[in-house]
One Martini backbone bead per residue (centre of mass of N, CA, C, O) as a GRO file, in nm:
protein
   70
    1UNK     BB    1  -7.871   0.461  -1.198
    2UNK     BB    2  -7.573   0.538  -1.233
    3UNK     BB    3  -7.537   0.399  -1.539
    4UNK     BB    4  -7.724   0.580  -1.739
    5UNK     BB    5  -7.530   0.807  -1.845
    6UNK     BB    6  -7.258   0.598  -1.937
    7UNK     BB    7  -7.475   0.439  -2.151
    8UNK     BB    8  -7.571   0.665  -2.342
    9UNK     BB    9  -7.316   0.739  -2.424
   10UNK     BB   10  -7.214   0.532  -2.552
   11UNK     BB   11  -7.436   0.493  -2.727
   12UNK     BB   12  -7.404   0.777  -2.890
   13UNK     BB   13  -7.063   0.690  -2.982
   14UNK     BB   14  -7.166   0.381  -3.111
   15UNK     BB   15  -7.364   0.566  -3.333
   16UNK     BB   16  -7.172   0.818  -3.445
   17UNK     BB   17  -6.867   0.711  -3.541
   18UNK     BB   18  -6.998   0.533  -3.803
   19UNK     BB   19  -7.156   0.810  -3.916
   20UNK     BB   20  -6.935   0.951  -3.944
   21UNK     BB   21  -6.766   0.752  -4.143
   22UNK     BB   22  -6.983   0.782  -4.360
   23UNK     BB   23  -6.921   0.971  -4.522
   24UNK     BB   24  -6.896   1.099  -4.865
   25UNK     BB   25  -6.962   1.403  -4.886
   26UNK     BB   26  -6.818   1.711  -4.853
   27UNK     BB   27  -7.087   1.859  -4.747
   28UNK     BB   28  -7.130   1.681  -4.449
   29UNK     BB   29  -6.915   1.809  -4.252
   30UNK     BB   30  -7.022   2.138  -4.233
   31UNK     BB   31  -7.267   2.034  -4.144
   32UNK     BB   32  -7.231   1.893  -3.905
   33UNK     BB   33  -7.051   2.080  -3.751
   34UNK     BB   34  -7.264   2.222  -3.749
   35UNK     BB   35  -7.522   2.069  -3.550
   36UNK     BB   36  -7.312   2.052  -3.338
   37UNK     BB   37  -7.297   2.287  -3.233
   38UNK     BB   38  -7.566   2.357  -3.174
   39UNK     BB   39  -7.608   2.149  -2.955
   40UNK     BB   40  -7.311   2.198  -2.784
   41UNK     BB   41  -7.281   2.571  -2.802
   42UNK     BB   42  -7.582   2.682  -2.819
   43UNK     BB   43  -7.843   2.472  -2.702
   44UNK     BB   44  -8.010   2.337  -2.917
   45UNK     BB   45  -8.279   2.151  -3.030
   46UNK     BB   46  -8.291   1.844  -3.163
   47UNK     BB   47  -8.519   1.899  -3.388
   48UNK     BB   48  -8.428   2.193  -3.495
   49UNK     BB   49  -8.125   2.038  -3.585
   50UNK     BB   50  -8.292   1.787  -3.772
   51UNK     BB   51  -8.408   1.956  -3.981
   52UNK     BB   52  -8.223   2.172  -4.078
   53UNK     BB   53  -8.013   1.945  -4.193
   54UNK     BB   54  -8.199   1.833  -4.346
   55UNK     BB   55  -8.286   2.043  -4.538
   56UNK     BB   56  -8.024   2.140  -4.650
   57UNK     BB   57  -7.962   1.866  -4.774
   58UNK     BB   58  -8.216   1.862  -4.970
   59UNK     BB   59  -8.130   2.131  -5.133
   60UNK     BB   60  -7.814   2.024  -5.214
   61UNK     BB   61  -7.941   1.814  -5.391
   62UNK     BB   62  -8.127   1.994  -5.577
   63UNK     BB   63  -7.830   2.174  -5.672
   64UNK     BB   64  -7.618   1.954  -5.687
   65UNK     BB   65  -7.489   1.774  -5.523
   66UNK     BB   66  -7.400   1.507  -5.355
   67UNK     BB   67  -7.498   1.186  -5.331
   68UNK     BB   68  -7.526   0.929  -5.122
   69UNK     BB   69  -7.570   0.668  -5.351
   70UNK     BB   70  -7.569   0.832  -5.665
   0.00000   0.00000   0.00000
């Protein structure tokens, strides 16, 4: 089980790197931004930092935000 820890970290840098390179409208940075602080700096648990973050961009695309592929 040494590499348990070094293959996970590989697994969640090896699909967050594309989906990051995947953004394309300007408020996904600073939501990104916030949701990884959350995350990384603040210690919030993983389920209402991706709700929040859902809720946030679903709100900004109902005010008008631009959506991703439309």
């Amino acid at each position: 089980l040494d590499g348990a820890g070094p293959a996970a970290i590989g697994a969640i840098v090896g699909s967050a790197v594309p989906l990051a390179l995947a953004l394309s409208e300007p408020w996904q940075v600073p939501l990104l931004a916030v949701a990884a602080a959350g995350l990384l700096r603040a210690r919030r648990g993983v389920v209402p930092i991706l709700i929040a973050a859902g809720a946030t961009g679903a709100l900004l695309g109902l005010l008008g935000a631009g959506v991703p592929g439309g």
